[in-house]
Coordinates of C-alpha atoms in Angstrom, one line a residue:
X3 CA -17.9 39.6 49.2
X4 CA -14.4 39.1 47.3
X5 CA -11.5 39.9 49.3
X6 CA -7.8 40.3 48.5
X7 CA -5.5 38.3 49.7
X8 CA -2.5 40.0 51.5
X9 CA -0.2 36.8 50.5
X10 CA -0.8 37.0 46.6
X11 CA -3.2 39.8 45.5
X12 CA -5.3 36.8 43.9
X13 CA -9.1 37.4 45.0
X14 CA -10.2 35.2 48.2
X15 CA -12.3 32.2 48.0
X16 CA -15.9 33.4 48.9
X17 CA -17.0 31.0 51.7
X18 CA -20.2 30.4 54.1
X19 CA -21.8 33.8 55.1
X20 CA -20.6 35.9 52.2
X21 CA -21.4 33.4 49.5
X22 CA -24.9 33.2 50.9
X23 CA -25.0 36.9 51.1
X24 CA -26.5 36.9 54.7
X25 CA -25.2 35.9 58.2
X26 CA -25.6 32.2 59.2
X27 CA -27.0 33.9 62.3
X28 CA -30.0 34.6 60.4
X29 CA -30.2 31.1 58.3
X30 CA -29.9 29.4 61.9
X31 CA -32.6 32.4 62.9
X32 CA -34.8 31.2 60.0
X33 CA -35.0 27.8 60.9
X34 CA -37.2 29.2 63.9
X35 CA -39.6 30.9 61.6
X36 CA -43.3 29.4 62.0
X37 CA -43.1 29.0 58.0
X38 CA -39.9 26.6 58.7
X39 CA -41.6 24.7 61.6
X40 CA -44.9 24.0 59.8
X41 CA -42.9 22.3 57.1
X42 CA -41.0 20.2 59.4
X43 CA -44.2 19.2 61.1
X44 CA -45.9 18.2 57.7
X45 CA -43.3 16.5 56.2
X46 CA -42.9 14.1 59.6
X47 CA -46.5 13.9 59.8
X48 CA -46.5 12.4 56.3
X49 CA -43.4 10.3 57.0
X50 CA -45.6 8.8 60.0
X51 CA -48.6 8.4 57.8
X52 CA -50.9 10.4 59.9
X53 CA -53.8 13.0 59.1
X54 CA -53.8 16.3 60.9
X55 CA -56.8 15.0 63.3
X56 CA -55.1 12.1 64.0
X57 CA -51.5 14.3 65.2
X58 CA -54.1 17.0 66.6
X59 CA -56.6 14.8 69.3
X60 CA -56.7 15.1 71.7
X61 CA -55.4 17.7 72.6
X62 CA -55.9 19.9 69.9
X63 CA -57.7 20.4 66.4
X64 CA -57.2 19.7 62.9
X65 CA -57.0 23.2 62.3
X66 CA -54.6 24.5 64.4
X67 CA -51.8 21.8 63.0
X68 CA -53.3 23.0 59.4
X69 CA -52.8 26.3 60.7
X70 CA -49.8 25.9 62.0
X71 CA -48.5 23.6 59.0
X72 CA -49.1 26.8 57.0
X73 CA -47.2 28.6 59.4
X74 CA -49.8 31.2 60.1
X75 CA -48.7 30.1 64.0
X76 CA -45.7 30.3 66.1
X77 CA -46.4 26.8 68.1
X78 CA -46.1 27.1 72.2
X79 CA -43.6 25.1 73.9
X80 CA -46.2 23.1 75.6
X81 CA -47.9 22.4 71.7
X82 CA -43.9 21.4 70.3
X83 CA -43.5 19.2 73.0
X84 CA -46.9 17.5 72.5
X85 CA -46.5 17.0 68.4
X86 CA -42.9 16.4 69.1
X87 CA -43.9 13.4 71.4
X88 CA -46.3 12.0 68.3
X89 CA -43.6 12.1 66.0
X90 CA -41.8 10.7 67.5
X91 CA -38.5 13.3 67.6
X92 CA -36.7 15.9 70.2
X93 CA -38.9 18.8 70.4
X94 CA -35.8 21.2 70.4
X95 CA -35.1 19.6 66.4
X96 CA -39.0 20.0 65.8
X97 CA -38.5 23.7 67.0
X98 CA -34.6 24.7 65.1
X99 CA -34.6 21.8 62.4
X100 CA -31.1 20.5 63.9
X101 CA -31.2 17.1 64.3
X102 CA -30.4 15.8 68.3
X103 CA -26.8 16.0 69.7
X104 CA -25.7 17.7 66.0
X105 CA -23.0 19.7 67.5
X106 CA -21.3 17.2 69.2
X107 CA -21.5 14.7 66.3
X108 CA -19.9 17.0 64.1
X109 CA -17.4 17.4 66.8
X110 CA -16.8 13.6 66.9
X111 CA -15.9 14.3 62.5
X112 CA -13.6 17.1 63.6
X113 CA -11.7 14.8 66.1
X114 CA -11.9 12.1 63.4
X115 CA -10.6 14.7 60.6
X116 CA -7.9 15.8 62.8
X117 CA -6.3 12.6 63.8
X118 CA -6.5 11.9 59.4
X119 CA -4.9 14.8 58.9
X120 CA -2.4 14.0 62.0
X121 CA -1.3 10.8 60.6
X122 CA -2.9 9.6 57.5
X123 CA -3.0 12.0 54.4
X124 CA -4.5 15.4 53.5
X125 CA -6.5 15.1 51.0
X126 CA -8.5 12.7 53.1
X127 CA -9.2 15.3 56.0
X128 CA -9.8 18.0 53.3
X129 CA -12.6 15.9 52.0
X130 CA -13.7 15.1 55.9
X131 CA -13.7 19.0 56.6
X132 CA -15.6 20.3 53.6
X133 CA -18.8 17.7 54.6
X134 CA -18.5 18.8 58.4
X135 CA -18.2 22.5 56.7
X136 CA -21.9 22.0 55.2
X137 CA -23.1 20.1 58.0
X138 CA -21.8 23.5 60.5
X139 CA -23.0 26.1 58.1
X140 CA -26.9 23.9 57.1
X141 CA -27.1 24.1 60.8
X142 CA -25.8 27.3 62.1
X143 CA -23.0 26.2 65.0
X144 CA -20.3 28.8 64.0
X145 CA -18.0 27.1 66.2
X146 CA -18.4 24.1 64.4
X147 CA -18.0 25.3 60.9
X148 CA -14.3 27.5 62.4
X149 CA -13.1 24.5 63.4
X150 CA -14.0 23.5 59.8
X151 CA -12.5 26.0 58.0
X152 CA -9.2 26.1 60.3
X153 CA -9.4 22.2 59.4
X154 CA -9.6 22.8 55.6
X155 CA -6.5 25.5 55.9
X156 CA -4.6 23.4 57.5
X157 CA -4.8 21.0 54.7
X158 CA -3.7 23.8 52.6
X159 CA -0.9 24.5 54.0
X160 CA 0.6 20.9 54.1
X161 CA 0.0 20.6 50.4
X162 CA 1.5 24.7 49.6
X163 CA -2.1 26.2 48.6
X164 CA -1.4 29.4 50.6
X165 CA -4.0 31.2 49.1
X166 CA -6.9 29.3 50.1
X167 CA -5.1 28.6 53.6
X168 CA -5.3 32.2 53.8
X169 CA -8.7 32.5 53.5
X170 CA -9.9 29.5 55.0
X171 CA -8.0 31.2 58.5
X172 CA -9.4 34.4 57.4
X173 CA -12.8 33.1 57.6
X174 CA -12.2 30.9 60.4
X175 CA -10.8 34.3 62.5
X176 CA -14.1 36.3 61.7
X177 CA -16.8 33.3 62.6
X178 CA -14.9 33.5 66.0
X179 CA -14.5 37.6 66.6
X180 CA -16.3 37.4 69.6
X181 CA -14.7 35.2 71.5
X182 CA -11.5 35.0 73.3
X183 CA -8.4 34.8 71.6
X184 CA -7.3 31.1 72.8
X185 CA -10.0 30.2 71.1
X186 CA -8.6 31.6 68.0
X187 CA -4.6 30.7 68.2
X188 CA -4.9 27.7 65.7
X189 CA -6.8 30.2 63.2
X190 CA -4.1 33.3 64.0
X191 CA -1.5 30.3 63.4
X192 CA -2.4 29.1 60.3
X193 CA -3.0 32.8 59.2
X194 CA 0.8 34.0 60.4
X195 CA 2.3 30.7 58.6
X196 CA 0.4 31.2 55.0
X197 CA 1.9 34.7 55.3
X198 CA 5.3 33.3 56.1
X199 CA 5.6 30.9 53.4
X200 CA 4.5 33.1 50.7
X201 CA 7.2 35.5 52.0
X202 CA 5.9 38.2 54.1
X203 CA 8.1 37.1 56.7
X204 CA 7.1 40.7 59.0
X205 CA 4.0 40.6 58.8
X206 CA 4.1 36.6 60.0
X207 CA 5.8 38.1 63.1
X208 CA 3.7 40.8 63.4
X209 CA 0.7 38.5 63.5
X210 CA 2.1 36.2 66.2
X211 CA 3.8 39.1 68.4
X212 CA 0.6 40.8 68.9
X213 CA -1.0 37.1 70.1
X214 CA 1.2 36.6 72.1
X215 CA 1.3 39.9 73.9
X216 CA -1.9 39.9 74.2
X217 CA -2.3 36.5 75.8
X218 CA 0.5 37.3 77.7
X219 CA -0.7 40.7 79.2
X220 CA -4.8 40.4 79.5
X221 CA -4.8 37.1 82.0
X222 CA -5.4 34.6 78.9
X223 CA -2.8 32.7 79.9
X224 CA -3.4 29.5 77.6
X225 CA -0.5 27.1 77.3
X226 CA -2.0 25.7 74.2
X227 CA -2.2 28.3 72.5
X228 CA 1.2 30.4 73.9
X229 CA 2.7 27.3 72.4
X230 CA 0.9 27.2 69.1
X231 CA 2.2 31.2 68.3
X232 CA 5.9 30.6 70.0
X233 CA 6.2 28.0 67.5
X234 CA 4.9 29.3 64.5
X235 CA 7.5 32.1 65.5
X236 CA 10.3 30.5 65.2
X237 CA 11.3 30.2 61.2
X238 CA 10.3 33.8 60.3
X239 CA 12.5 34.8 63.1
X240 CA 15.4 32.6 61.7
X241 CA 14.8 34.0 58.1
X242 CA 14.4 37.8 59.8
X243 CA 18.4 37.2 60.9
X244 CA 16.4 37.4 64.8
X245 CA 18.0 34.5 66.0
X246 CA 17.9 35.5 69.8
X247 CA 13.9 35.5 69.4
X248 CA 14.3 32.0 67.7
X249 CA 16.0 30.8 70.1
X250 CA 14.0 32.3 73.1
X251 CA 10.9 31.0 71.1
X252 CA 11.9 27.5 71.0
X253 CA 13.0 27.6 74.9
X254 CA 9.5 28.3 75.7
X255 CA 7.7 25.7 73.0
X256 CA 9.9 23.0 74.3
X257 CA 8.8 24.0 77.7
X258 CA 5.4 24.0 77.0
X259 CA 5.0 20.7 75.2
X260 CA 2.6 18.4 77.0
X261 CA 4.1 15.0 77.8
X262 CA 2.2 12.5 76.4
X263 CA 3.6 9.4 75.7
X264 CA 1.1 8.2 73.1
X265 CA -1.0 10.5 71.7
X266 CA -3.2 8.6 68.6
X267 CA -3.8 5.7 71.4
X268 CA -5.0 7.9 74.1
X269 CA -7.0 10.3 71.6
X270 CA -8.6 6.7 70.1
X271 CA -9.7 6.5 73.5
X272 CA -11.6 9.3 74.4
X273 CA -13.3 8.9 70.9
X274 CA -15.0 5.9 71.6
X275 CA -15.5 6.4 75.1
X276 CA -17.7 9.6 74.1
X277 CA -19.3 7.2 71.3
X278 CA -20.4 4.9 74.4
X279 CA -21.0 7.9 76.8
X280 CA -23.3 9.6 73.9
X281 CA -24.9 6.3 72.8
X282 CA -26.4 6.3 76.5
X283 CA -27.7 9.7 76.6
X284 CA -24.9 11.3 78.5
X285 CA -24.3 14.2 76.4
X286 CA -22.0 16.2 79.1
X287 CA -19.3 13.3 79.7
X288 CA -19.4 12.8 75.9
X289 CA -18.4 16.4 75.0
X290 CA -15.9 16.0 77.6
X291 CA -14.5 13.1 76.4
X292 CA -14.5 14.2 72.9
X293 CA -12.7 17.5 74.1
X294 CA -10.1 15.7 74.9
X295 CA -9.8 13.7 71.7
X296 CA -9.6 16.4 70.1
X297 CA -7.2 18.5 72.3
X298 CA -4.6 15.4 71.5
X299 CA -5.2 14.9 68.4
X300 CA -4.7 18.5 67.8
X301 CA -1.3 17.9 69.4
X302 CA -0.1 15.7 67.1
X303 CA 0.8 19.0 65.1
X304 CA 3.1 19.5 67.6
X305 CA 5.0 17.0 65.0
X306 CA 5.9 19.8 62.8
X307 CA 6.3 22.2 66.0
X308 CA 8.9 20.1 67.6
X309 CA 10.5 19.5 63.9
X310 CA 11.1 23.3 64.3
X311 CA 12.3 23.1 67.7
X312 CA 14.9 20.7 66.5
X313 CA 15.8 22.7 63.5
X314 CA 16.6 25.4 66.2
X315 CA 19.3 23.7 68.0
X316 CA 20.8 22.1 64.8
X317 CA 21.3 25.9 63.8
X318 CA 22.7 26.8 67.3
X319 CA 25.4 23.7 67.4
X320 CA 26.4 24.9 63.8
X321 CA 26.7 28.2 64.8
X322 CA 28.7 26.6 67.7
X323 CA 30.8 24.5 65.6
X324 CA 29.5 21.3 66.6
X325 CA 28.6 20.0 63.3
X326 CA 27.8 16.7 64.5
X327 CA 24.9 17.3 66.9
X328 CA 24.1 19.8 63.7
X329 CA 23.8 17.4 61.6
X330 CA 21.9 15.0 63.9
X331 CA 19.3 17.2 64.9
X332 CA 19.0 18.6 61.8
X333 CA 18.4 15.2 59.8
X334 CA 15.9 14.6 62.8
X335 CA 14.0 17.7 61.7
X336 CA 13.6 16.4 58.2
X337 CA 12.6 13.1 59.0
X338 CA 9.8 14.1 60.9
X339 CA 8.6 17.2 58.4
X340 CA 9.2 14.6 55.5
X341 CA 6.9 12.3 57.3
X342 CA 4.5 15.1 57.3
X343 CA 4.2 16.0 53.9
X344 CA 4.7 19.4 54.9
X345 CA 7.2 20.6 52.0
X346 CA 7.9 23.9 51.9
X347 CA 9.2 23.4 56.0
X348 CA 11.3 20.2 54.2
X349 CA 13.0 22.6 51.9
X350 CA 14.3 25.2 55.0
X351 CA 15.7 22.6 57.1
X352 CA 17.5 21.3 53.8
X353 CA 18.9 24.7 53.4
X354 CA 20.4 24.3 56.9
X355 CA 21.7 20.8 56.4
X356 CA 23.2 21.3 53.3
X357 CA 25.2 24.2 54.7
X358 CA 26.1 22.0 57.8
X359 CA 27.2 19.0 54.9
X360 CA 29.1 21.8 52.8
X361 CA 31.1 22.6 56.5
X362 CA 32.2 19.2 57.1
X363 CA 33.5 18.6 53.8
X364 CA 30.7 16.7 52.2
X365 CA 29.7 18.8 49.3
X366 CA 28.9 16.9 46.8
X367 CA 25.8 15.3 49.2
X368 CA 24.9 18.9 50.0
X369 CA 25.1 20.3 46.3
X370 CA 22.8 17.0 45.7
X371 CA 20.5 18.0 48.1
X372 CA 20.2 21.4 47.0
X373 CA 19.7 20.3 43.3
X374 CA 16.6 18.6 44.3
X375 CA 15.2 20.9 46.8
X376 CA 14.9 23.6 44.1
X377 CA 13.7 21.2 42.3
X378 CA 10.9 20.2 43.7
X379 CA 10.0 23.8 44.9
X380 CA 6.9 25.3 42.4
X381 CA 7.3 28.9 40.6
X382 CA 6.3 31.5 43.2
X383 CA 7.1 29.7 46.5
X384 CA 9.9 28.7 48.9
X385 CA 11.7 32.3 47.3
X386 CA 13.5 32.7 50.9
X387 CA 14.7 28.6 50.5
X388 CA 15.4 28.8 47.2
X389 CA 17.6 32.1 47.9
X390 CA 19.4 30.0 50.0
X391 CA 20.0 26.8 48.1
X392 CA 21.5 29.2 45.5
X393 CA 24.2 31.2 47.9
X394 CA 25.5 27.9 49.1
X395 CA 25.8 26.3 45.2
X396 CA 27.4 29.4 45.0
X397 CA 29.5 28.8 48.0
X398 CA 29.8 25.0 46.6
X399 CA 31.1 26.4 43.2
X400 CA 33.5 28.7 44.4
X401 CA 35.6 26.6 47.2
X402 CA 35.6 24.3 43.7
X403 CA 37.1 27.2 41.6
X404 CA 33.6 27.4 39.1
X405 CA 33.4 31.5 39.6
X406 CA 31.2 31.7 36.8
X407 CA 29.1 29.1 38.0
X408 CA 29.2 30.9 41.5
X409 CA 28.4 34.4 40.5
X410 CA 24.9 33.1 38.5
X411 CA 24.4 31.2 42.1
X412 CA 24.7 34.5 43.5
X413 CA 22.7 36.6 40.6
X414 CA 20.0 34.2 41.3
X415 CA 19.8 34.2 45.0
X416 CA 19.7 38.0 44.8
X417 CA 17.4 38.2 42.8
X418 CA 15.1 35.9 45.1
X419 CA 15.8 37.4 48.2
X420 CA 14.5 40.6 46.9
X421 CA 11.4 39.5 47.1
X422 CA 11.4 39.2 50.4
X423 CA 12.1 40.5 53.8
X424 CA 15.3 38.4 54.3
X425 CA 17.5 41.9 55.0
X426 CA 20.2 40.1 56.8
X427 CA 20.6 37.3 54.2
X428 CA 20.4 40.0 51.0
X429 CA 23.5 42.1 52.5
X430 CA 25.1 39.1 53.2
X431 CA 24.4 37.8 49.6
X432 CA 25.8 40.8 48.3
X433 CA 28.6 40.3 50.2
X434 CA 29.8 37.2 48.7
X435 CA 29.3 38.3 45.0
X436 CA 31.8 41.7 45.8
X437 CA 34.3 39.2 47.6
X438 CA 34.0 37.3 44.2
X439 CA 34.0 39.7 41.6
X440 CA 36.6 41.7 43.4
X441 CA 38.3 38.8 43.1
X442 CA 38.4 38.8 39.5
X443 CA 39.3 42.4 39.5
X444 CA 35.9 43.7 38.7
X445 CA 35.9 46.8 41.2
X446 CA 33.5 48.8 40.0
X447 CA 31.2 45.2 39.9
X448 CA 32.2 44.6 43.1
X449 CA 31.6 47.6 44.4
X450 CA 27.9 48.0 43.4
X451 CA 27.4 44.8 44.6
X452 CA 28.6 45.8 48.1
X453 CA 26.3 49.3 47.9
X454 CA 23.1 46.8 47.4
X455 CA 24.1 45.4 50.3
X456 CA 24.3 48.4 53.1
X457 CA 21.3 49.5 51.1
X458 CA 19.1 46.8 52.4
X459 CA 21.2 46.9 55.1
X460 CA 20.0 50.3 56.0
X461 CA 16.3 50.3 55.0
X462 CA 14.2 51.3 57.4
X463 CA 12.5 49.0 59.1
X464 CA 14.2 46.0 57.2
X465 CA 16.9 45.1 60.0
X466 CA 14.9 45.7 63.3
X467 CA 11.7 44.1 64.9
X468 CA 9.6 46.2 67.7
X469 CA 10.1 45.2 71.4
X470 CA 10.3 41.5 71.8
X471 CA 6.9 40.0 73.0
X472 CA 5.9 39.6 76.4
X473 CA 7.4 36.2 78.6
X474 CA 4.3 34.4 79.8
X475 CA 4.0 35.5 83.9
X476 CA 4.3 32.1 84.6
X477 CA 7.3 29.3 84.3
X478 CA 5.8 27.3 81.7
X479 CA 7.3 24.2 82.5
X480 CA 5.5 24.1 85.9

């Protein structure tokens, strides 16, 4: 089934269950048929070199395994477990096809494609994630292939492919409908932040809002997962002008963020520890283990999380005045997204810290900065960044007595932010072009520039979110 995608109209990706055209319920249902069994037990029987008397005797007869090659017969368990044993293989992958302990090797992969993704490079984990993909979705384990596909759009959204991050979470969200809603933060993430960078800065809040009210108010009270959405929350919110909720957000991430003081070491850990524990047939302790690989390799996100967390107070010390401890946190937030890759977050936090440069008198460093963010930003994306890098050339032009150079600044960033959301940064936009072309004595200019402004100022529901989402019932840093 081809879907549209909210973020670009462009048709979705068709992926596992609809490109098959039936439910990988029913594949993994199939693999039970007595049609899919017999073949299985002929093509080991071959493999072994053995005739269907010799696989049969004693206990049974060459024409029930020829009848049950043929799958005429559903096998009983006590008949699985006896060919089984002369073949040498776990009677549960005689019976379903899946090989032994399939589910938690692929979630050894996942852990391993996390950690690549973590620290290493993208396009690596991508690669990673599309073979565990196949492996999930040969196999039927829908959890498996979610984690999969939230892998895969999380590799889309460091290198700006919104549209097939969109549907990679998309299809992630409905392999895991039926279960609890921790389970599917990272997918309602990922979803919330491909809207968000392609503009839709509402709907990104709406999307996180209603998590997070709903984890908040149903008893799912998932730290993880609270601290996934507050997050995510935080940069729509700044672009939305709803800089309380920022700032409330990133009180509670920074509450919430586990202390670990090495991550990559103590996930490498648990990795091989559940290679040893699984290696000796103890299945449980190795899931365990690998759990909690994964949980902190997962965590190494947090990276770009806390990146936002210190983009947050750089904004309130500016706000503040303290252009210093701006500036510092600020260039702290960039070295760590820059160390991501993750570039369209790069260009917002240079918006800020151009702006903070501009304050304290170094312009010509912030009008470089600016030059290259927009740049390096590709038609079609970054339009709320790139809106910004243009009011404060403008800004940067006028305080250096350019005002032609300041009004196309202007005219562009209008134009920009009119593709967007951004209601509080479009009046203020207008703003500055009346002050400058009122300036010049251009009233009528001026004035029509100012009416664009209290109109976006006063379209409904442009300048107001609903109620703020619930606190968690809990002191998160407890």
């Amino acid at each position: 089934m081809v879907g549209t995608s909210r973020a670009t109209g462009e048709p979705e990706r068709t992926t596992g269950d609809e490109a098959s055209g039936r439910p990988h319920r029913e594949q993994a249902e199939e693999q039970d048929a007595p049609a899919a069994i017999g073949r299985r037990v002929k093509r080991l029987r071959k493999e072994h070199e053995l005739t269907q008397r010799q696989l049969a005797e004693p206990v049974y007869t060459a024409a029930y395994v020829s009848t049950l090659e043929a799958g005429k017969v559903r096998p009983s368990e006590a008949a699985l477990r006896y060919i089984a044993e002369r073949l040498g293989v776990d009677h549960e992958e005689l019976a379903t096809g899946k090989p032994t302990h399939i589910a938690t090797a692929l979630r050894m992969e996942l852990a391993d494609a996390h950690r690549v993704l973590a620290v290493e490079d993208a396009a690596d984990a991508r690669s990673a994630y599309e073979q565990i993909l196949g492996r999930a979705e040969e196999y039927g384990l829908a959890q498996e292939r979610a984690a999969a596909l939230v892998g895969l759009g999380e590799c889309a959204l460091e290198t700006g492919e919104l549209t097939d991050a969109l549907a990679r979470f998309e299809a992630a969200e409905r392999a895991l409908a039926d279960q609890p809603l921790p389970a599917r933060a990272r997918a309602v993430r990922g979803r919330s932040v491909a809207h968000y960078l392609a503009g839709e800065l509402r709907y990104a809040c709406y999307l996180l809002e209603s998590a997070i009210d709903e984890l908040n108010t149903s008893g799912l009270h998932d730290p993880g997962a609270l601290l996934q959405l507050y997050t995510a929350s935080i940069a729509p919110y700044m672009d939305m002008g709803a800089h309380a909720r920022a700032a409330q957000a990133a009180e509670l991430a920074l509450a919430l963020v586990p202390q670990v003081s090495d991550p990559a070491l103590v996930a490498g850990m648990h990795r091989t520890v559940a290679r040893t524990l699984l290696a000796e047939g103890r299945v449980d302790a190795a899931q365990a283990s690998l759990e909690r690989a994964t949980e902190l390799y997962q965590q190494l996100h947090l990276r770009t999380e806390l990146a936002h967390c210190h983009w947050m107070r750089g904004y309130v010390w500016a706000q503040h005045d303290d252009l210093v401890r701006a500036e510092t946190e600020l260039r702290t937030a960039h070295s760590m997204l820059v160390s991501k890759r993750a570039a369209l977050y790069v260009s917002q936090v240079e918006v800020e810290l151009a702006d903070v440069l501009r304050r304290r008198g170094k312009s010509t460093e912030a009008a470089e900065l600016l030059e290259s963010l927009l740049a390096g930003l590709q038609p079609g994306r970054g339009a709320v960044h790139a809106g910004g890098a243009h009011r404060l050339l403008g800004l940067i032009a006028e305080e250096a007595g350019d005002a032609e150079a300041a009004e196309l600044h202007y005219a562009t960033a209008l134009s920009l932010l009119e593709q967007t959301g951004a209601a509080g940064d479009l009046a203020d936009i207008c703003r500055l072009l009346g002050d400058l072309l009122r300036s010049e004595g251009r009233t009528e200019a001026a004035l029509n520039a100012y009416r664009t402004g209290l109109g976006h100022r006063a379209e409904p529901g442009t300048t107001t979110l609903g109620p703020a989402p619930a606190r968690p019932p809990f002191a998160p840093w407890t």
